[in-house]
Coordinates of C-alpha atoms in Angstrom, one line a residue:
X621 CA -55.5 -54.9 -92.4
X622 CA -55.6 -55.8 -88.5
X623 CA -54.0 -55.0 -85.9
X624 CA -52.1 -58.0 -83.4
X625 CA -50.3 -57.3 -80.6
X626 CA -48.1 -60.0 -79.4
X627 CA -46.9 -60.4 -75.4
X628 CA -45.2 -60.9 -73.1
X629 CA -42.6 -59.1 -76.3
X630 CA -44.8 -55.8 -76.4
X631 CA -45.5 -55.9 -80.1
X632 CA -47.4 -54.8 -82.6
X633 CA -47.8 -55.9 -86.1
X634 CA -50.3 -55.4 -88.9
X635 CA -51.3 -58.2 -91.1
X636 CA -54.0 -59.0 -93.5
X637 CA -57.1 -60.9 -92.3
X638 CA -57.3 -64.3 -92.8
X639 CA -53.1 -64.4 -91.8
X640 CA -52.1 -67.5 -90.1
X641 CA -51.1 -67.0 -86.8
X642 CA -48.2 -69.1 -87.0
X643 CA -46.7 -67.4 -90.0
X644 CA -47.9 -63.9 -88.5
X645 CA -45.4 -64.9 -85.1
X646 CA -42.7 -65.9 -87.7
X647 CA -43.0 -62.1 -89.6
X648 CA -43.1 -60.9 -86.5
X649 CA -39.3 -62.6 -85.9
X650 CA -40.7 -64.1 -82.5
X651 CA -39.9 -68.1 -82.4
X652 CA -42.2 -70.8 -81.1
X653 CA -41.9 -74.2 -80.5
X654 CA -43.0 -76.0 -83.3
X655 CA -41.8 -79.7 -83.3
X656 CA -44.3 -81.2 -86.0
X657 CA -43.3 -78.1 -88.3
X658 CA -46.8 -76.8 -87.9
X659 CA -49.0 -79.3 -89.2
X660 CA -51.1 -79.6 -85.6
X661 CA -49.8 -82.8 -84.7
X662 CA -48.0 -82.4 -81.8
X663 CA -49.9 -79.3 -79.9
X664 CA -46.8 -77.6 -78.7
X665 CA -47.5 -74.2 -80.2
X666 CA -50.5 -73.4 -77.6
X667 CA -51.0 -69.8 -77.4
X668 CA -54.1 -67.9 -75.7
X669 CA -55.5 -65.4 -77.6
X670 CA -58.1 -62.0 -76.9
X671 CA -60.4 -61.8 -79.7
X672 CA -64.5 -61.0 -80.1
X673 CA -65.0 -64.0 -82.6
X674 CA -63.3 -66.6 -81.3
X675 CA -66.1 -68.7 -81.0
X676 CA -67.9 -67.3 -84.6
X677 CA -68.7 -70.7 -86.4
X678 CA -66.0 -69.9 -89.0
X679 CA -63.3 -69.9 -86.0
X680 CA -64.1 -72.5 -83.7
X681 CA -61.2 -74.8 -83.2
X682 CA -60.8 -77.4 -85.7
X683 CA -60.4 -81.5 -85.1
X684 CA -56.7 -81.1 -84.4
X685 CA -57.0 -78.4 -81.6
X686 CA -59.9 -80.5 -80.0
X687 CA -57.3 -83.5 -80.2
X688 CA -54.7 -81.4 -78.1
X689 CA -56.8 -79.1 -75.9
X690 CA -59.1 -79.6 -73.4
X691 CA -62.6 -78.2 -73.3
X692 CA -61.1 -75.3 -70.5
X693 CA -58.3 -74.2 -72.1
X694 CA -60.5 -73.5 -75.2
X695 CA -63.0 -72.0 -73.1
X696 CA -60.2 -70.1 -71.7
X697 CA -59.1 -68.2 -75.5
X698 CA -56.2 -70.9 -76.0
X699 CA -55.7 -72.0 -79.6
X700 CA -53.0 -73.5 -81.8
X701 CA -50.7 -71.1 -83.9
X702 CA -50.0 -73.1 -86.4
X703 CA -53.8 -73.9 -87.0
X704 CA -55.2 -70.6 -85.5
X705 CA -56.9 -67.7 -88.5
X706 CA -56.7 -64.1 -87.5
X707 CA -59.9 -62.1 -88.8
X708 CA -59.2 -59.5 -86.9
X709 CA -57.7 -57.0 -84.2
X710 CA -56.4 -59.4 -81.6
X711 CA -53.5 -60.0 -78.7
X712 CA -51.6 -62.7 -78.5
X713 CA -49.9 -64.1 -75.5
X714 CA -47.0 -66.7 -75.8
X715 CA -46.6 -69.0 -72.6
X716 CA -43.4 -69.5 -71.4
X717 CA -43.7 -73.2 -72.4
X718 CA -44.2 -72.5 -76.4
X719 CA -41.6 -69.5 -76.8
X720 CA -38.1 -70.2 -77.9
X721 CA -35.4 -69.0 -75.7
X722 CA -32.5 -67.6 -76.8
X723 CA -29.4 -69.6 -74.3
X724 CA -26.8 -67.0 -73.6
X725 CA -23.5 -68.4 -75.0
X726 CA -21.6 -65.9 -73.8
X727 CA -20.2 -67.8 -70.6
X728 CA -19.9 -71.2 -72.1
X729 CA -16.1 -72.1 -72.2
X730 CA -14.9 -71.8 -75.5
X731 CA -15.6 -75.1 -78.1
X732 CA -12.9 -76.5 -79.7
X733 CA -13.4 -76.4 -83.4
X734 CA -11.6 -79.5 -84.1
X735 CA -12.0 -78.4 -88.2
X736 CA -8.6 -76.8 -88.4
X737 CA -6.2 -79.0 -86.4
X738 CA -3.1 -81.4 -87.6
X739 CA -5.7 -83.5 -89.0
X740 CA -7.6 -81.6 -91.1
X741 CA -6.4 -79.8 -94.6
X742 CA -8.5 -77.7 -96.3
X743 CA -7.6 -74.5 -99.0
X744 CA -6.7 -72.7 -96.2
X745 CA -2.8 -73.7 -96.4
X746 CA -3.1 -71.8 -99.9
X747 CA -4.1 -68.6 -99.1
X748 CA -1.5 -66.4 -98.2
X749 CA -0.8 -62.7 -98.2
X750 CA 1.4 -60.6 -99.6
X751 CA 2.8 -56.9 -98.8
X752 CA 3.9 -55.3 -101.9
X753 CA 5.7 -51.7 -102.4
X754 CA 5.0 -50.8 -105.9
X755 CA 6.7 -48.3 -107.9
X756 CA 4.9 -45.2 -109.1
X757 CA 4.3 -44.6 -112.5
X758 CA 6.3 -42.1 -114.4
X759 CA 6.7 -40.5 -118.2
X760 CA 9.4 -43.2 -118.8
X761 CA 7.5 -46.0 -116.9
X762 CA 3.5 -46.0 -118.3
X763 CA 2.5 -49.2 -117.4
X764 CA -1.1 -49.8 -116.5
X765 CA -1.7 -49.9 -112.4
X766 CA -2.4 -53.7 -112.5
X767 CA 0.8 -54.3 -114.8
X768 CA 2.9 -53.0 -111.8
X769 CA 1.2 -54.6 -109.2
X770 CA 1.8 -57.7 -111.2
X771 CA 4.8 -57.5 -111.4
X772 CA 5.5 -56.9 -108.2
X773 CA 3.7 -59.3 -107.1
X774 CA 5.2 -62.5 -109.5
X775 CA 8.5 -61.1 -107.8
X776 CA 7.1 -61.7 -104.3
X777 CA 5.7 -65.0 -105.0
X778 CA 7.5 -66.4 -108.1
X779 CA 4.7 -67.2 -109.4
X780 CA 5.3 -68.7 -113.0
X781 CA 1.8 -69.1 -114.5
X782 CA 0.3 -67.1 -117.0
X783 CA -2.0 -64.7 -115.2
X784 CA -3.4 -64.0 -112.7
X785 CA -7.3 -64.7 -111.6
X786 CA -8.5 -60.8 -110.7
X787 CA -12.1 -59.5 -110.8
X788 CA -13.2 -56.3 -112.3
X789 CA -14.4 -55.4 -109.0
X790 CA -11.1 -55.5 -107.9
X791 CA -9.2 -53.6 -110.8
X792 CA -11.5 -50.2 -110.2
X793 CA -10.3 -50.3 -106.4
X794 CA -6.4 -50.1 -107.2
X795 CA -5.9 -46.4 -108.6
X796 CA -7.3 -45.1 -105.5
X797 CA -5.9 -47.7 -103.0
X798 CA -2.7 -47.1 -104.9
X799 CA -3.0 -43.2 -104.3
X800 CA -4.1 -43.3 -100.4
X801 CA -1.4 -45.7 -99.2
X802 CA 1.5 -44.5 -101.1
X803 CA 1.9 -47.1 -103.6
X804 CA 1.6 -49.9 -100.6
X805 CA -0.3 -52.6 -100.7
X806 CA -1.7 -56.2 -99.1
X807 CA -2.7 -58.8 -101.4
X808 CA -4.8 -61.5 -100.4
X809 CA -3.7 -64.4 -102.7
X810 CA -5.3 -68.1 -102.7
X811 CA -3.2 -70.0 -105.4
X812 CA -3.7 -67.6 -108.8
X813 CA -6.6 -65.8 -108.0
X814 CA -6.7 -62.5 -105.9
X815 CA -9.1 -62.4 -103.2
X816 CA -8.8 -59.0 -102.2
X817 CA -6.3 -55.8 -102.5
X818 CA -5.7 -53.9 -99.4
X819 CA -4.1 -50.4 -98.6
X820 CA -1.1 -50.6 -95.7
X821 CA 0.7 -53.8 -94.4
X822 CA -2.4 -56.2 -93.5
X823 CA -0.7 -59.2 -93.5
X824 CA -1.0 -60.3 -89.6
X825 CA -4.7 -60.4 -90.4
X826 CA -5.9 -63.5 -91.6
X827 CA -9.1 -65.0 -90.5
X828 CA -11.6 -67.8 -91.4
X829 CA -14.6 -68.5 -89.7
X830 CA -16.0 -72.2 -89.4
X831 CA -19.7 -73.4 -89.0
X832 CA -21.6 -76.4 -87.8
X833 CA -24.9 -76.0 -89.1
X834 CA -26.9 -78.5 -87.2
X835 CA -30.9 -79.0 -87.3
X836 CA -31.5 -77.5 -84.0
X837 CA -28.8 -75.0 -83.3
X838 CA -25.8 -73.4 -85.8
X839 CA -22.6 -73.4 -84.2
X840 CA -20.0 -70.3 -85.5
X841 CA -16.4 -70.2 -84.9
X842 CA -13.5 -67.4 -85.7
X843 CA -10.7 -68.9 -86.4
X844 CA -6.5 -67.0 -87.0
X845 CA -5.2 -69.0 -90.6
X846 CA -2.3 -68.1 -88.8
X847 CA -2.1 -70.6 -86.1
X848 CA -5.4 -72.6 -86.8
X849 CA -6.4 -71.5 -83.2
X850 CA -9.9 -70.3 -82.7
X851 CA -10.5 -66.8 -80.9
X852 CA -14.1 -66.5 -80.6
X853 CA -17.1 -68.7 -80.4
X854 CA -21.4 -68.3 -81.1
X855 CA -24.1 -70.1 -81.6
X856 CA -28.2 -69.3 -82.1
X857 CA -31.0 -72.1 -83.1
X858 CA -32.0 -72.9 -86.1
X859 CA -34.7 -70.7 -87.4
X860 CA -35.8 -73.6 -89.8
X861 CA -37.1 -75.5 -86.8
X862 CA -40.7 -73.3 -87.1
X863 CA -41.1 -76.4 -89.8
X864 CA -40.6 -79.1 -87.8
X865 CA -37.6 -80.8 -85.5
X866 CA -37.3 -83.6 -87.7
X867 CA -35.4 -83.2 -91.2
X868 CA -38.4 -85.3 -92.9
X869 CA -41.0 -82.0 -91.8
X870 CA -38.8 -79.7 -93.8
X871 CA -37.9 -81.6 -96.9
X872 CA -42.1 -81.6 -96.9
X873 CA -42.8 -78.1 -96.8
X874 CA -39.5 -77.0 -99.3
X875 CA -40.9 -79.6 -101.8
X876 CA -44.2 -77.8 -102.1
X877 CA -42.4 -74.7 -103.9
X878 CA -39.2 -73.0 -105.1
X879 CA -39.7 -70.0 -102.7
X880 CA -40.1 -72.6 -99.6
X881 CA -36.9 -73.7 -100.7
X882 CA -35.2 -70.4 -101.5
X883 CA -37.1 -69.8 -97.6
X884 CA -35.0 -72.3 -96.1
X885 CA -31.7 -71.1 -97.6
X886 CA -31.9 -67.8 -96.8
X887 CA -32.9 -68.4 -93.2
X888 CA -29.5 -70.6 -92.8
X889 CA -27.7 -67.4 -94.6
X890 CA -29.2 -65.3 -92.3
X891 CA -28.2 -67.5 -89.6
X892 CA -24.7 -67.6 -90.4
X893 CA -24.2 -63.8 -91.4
X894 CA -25.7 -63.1 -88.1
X895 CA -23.1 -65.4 -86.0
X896 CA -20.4 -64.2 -88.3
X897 CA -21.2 -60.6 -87.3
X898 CA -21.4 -61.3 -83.3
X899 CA -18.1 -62.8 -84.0
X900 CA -16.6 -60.0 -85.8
X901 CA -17.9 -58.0 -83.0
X902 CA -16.9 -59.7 -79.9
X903 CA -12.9 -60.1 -81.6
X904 CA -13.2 -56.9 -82.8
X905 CA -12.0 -58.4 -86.6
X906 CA -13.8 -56.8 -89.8
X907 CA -15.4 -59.0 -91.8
X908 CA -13.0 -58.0 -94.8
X909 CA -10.6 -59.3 -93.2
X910 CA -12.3 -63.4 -93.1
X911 CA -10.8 -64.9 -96.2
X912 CA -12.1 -68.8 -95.5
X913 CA -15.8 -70.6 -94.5
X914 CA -15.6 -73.5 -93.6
X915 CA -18.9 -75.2 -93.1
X916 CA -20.4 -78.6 -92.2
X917 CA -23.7 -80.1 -91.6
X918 CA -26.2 -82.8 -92.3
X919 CA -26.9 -83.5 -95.9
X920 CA -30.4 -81.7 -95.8
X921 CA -29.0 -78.9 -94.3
X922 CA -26.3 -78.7 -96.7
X923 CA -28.7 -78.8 -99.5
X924 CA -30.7 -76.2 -97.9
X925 CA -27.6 -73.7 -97.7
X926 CA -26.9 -74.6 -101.5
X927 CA -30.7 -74.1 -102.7
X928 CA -30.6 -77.8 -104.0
X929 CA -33.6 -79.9 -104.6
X930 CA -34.3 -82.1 -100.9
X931 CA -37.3 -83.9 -102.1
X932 CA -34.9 -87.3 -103.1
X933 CA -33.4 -86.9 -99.5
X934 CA -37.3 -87.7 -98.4
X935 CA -38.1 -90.8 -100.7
X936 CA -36.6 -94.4 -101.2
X937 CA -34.1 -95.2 -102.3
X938 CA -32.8 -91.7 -100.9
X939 CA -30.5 -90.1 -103.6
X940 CA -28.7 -86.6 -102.6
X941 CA -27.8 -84.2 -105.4
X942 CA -24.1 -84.1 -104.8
X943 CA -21.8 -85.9 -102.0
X944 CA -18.3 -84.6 -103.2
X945 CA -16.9 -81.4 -101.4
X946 CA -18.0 -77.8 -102.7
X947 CA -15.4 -75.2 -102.8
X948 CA -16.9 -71.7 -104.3
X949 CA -16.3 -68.0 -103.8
X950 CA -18.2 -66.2 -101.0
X951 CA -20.2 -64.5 -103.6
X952 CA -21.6 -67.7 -104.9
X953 CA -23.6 -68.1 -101.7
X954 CA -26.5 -65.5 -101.9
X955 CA -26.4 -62.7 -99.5
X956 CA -23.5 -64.2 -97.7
X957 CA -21.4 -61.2 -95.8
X958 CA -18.7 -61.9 -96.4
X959 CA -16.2 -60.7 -99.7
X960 CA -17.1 -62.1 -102.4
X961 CA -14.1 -63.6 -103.6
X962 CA -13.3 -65.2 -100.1
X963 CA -13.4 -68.8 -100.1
X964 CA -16.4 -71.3 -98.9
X965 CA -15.4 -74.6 -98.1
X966 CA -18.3 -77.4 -97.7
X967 CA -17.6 -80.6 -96.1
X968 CA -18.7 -84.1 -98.2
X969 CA -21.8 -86.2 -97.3
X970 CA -21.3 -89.7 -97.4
X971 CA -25.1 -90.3 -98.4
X972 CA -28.5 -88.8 -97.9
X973 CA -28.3 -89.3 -94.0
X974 CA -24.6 -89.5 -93.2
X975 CA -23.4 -86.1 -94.0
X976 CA -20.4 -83.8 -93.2
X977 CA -21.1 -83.0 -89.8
X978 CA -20.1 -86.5 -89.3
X979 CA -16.8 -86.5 -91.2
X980 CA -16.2 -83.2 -88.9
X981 CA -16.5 -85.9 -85.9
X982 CA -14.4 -88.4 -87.2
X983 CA -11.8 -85.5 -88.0
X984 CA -12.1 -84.2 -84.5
X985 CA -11.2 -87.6 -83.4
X986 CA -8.8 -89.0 -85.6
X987 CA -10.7 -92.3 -85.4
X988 CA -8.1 -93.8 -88.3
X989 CA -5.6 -93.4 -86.1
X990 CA -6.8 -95.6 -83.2
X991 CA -6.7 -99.1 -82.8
X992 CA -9.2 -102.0 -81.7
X993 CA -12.8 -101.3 -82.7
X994 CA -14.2 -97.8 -82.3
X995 CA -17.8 -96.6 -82.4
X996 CA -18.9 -93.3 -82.8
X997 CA -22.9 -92.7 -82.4
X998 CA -24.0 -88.8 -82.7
X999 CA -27.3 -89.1 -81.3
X1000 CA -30.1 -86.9 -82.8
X1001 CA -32.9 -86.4 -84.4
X1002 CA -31.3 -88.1 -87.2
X1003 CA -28.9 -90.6 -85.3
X1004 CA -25.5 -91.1 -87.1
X1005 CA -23.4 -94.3 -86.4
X1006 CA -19.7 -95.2 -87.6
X1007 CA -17.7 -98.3 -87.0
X1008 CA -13.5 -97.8 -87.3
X1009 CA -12.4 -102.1 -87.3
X1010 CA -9.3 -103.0 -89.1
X1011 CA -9.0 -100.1 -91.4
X1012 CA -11.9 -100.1 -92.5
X1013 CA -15.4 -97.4 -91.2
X1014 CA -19.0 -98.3 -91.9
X1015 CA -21.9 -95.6 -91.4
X1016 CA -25.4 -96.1 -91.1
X1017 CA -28.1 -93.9 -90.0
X1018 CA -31.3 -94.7 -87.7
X1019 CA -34.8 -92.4 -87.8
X1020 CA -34.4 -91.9 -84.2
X1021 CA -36.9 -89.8 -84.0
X1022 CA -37.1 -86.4 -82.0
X1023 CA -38.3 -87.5 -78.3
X1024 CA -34.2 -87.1 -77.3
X1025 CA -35.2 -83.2 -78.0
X1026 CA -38.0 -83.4 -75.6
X1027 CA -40.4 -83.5 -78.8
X1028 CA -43.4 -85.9 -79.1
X1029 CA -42.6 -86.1 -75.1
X1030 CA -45.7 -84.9 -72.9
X1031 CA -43.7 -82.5 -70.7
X1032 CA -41.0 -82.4 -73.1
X1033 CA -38.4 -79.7 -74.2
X1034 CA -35.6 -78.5 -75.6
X1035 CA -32.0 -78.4 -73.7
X1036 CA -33.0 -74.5 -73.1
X1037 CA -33.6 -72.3 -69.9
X1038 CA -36.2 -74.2 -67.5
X1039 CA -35.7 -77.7 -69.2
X1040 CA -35.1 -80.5 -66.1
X1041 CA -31.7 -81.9 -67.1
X1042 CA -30.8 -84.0 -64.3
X1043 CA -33.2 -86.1 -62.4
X1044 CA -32.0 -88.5 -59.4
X1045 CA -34.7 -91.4 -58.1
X1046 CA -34.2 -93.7 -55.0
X1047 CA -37.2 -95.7 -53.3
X1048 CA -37.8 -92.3 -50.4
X1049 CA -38.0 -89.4 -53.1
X1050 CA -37.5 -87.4 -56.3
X1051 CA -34.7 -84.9 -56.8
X1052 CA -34.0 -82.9 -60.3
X1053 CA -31.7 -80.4 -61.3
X1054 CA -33.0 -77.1 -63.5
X1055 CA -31.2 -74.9 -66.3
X1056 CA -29.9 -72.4 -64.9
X1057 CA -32.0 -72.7 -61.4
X1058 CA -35.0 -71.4 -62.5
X1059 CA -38.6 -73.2 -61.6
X1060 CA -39.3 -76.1 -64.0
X1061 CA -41.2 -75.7 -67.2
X1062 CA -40.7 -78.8 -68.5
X1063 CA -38.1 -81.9 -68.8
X1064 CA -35.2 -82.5 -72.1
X1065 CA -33.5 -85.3 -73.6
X1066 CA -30.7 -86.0 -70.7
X1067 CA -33.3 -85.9 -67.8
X1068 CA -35.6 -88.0 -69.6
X1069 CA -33.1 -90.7 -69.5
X1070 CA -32.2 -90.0 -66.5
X1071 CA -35.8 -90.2 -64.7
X1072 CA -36.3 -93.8 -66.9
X1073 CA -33.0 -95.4 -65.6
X1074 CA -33.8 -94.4 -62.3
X1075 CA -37.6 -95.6 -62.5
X1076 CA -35.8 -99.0 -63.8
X1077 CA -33.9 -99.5 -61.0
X1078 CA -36.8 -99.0 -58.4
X1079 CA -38.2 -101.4 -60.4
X1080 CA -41.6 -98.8 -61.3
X1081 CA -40.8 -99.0 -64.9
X1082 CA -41.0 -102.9 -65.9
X1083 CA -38.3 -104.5 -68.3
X1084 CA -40.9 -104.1 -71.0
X1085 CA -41.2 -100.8 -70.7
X1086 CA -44.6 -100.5 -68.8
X1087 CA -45.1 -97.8 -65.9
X1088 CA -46.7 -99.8 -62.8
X1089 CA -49.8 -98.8 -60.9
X1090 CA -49.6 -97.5 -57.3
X1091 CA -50.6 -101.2 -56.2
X1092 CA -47.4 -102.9 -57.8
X1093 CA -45.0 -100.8 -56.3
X1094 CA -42.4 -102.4 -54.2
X1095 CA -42.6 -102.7 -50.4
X1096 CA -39.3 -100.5 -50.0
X1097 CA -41.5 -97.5 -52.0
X1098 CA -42.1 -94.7 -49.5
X1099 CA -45.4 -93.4 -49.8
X1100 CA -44.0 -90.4 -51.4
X1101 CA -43.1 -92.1 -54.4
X1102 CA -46.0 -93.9 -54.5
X1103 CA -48.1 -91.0 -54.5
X1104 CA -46.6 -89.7 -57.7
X1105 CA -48.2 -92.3 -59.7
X1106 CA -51.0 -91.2 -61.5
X1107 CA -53.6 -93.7 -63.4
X1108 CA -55.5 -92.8 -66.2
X1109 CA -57.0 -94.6 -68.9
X1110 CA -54.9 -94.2 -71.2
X1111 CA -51.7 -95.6 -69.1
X1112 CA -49.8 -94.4 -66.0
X1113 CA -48.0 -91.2 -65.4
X1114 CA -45.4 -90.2 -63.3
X1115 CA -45.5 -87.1 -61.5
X1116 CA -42.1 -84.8 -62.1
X1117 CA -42.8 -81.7 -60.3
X1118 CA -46.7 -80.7 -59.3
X1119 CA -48.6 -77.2 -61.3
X1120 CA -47.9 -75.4 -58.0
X1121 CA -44.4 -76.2 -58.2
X1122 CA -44.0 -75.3 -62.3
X1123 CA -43.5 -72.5 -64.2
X1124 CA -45.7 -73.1 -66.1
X1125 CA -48.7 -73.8 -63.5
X1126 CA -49.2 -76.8 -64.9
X1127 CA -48.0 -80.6 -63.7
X1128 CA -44.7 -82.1 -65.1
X1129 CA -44.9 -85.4 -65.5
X1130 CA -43.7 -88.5 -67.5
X1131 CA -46.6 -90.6 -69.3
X1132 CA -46.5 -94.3 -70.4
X1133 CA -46.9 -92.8 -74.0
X1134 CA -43.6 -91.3 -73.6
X1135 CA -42.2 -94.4 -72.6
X1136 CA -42.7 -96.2 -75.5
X1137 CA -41.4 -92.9 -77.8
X1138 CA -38.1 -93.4 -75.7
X1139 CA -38.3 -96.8 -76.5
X1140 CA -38.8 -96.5 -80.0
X1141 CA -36.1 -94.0 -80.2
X1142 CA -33.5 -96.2 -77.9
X1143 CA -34.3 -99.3 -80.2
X1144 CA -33.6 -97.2 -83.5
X1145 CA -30.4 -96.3 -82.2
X1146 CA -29.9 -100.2 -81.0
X1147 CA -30.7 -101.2 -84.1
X1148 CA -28.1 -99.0 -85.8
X1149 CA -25.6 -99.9 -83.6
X1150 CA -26.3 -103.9 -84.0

């Protein structure tokens, strides 16, 4: 075994030599940015590392850390994680530009679920409760504990069926629930089946909780069945993103074994226990008391949950194991927290790339009940489209790509603390707006687009998409500007912000490479659209 020690986090670990560093950082539960899901093809997980045999023949960097770092920063102990061996005792320190932040959500104005409104019916109209005063048993009354609560229960309902759905693991609770709470009891009903038994009057405690499990961040809800209003709101990222960005990156590495798969389920589980628990927490609502899930998500991600087979989802002519709704118990779902015999509600896919998230949308937005024609594009990774014209919706889907996530981009990142989100252009200077007002480490999606539009209209980015040289720059460019423009062989760049200026210490810049992975992106979604 050796020893790592992982900063800026303070941490020590012990692994066995010949570990992967990658995999060691994931064990470790620290996140890194990973966009090419760890096959060295986008350079993003550069980490510098403190080790006597760095430079031993068997650990000199390999072809794809020579493609993505130059001949100082190797010099200098940097390496890539995902391509990186440990043989022995070494530290390891993240730079601000590979780690994974963690946004605080705490301050962000409450999301509206849209899941549970007017337009939306799930199972949750059928569960109900029920407060039940039962009589005790006596020499002239001997009829088993369940038999009385029965009872008292078809009176409450008028329920007319035959029996009742109850588990085992219910029955042996009732005797002593029966005993503490004076014969009184809450039952949580959803049609006939019991869902839990509950000492006391619990009956103004009714909860579900409602998730949007996207590729890049899960979004958690708790919601009163009440009212259908939601009281609390969390979100974290997706730990599946250590894979890859893209959806196409993790249906490869679950293909390549059952535990990879049973991997990517549990780390969506874990996901959605943990948000389930903040919310708990911050509404101060036990768990026991969350009856309904209600979950949506893209239908890779909602194979992933349900430990189905993805590889179809990755090959012509793309075939998903089910599209049709599931409705399960709790229990069903491995190591989910909640009871087991509470209810889990999963949205339908429409195909292998339109999936339930985007029924959600269309739910959210009633788009049936709107006239003229109506398009609805979700732009992503994966971008979803749907036309509403004359009653009728068509979906498609387009590979967008991931360079709207700052991935494949140069200076690219994630919507997260010290992305550039906002950039403003005119012909005298440059001005750009930070996360949170922190110094820049690097630029997302929505500044991107920004920068590029304003480029256009200076007229520094031609109509085809090429980045001129400082010599074709317009009279009215102020020298400023002009200066910013960087040549190189292998195209122009703009300069963003300078090293000295950075978080990072290094330039922030937009290359003509990433102009044509915005274009290609753009055109996937214009082509979905058209």
């Amino acid at each position: 075994m050796i020893e790592i020690i992982i900063n800026p986090v303070n941490k020590k670990i012990k692994v066995p030599a010949g570990s992967l560093l990658l995999n060691v950082l994931k064990q470790a539960g620290i996140e890194i940015t990973t966009p090419c899901g760890g096959n060295g093809n986008c350079g993003k997980c550069k980490v510098l590392i403190s080790s006597q045999i760095n430079n031993i023949n068997n650990n000199l960097p390999n072809s794809n850390e020579k493609k993505w770092l130059s001949a100082e920063e190797i010099k200098d102990g940097f390496r890539l994680a995902c391509q990186y061996i440990l043989h022995e005792d070494s530290t390891i320190i993240i730079p601000a530009s590979a780690s994974i932040k963690k946004k605080d959500f705490s301050n962000v104005e409450k999301l509206k679920t849209g899941l549970l409104d007017d337009n939306f019916r799930t199972e949750s109209s059928s569960i109900k409760k029920y407060y039940l005063n039962i009589d005790p048993p006596t020499l002239e009354d001997q009829r088993s504990d369940w038999a009385r609560v029965k009872d008292e229960l078809n009176r409450s309902t008028g329920f007319t069926g035959e029996s009742w759905n109850i588990s085992p693991h219910l029955l042996r609770n009732i005797p002593e629930l029966l005993k503490e709470n004076n014969y009184s009891i809450t039952m949580a009903i959803h049609k006939d089946s019991v869902l839990a038994i509950e000492g006391g009057d619990t009956r103004g405690e009714m909860y579900g909780v409602v998730f949007d499990i996207g590729t890049t961040t899960l979004a958690g809800y708790l919601v009163d069945l009440h009212t259908y209003k939601d009281i609390a709101s969390e979100a974290c990222n997706n730990p599946q993103s250590i894979r890859g960005y893209d959806v196409i990156s993790r249906i490869d590495y679950a293909k390549k074994s059952i535990a990879n798969r049973y991997e990517m389920q549990q780390e969506l589980v874990d996901s959605i226990n943990k948000l389930t628990k903040l919310l708990s927490s911050k509404s101060c609502v036990n768990t026991s008391r969350i009856y309904l899930a209600a979950i949506v998500g893209n239908t890779t991600m909602h194979h992933f949950l349900w430990l189905l087979p993805t590889d179809n989802l990755g090959s012509s002519p793309f075939i998903p194991v089910i599209t049709e709704s599931i409705f399960q118990n709790a229990g069903d779902l491995e190591k989910f927290c909640l009871i087991p015999h509470a209810k889990l509600y999963c949205a339908p896919n429409v195909s292998a790339y339109v999936g339930g998230d985007i029924i959600a949308d269309l739910i959210d937005v009633a788009i049936w009940e709107k006239t003229g024609n109506i398009l609805l594009v979700d732009l992503g990774t994966n971008g979803e489209i749907v036309l509403y014209s004359d009653g009728k919706m068509l979906a498609c889907s387009t590979a967008a790509g991931p360079a709207f996530e700052g991935a494949k981009i140069s200076s690219g990142m994630r919507a997260t603390v010290g992305a550039i989100d906002k950039v403003e252009i005119s012909a005298e200077g440059v001005k750009y707006r930070v996360i949170d007002n922190v110094k820049a480490e690097g630029i997302c999606g929505s500044g991107i687009i920004d920068l590029i539009s304003g480029l256009l209209k200076v007229q520094l980015i031609k109509p085809d998409g090429r980045l001129v040289g400082r010599e074709e720059c317009p009279d009215n460019i102020s020298p400023s500007i002009r200066e910013r423009i960087i040549q190189g062989n292998d195209g122009n760049r703009f300069l963003i912000v300078s090293a000295k200026e950075s978080a990072t210490g290094k330039p922030i810049y937009l290359s003509q490479k990433d102009l044509r992975e915005i274009q290609l992106a753009k055109g996937a979604v214009r082509a979905g659209i058209d």
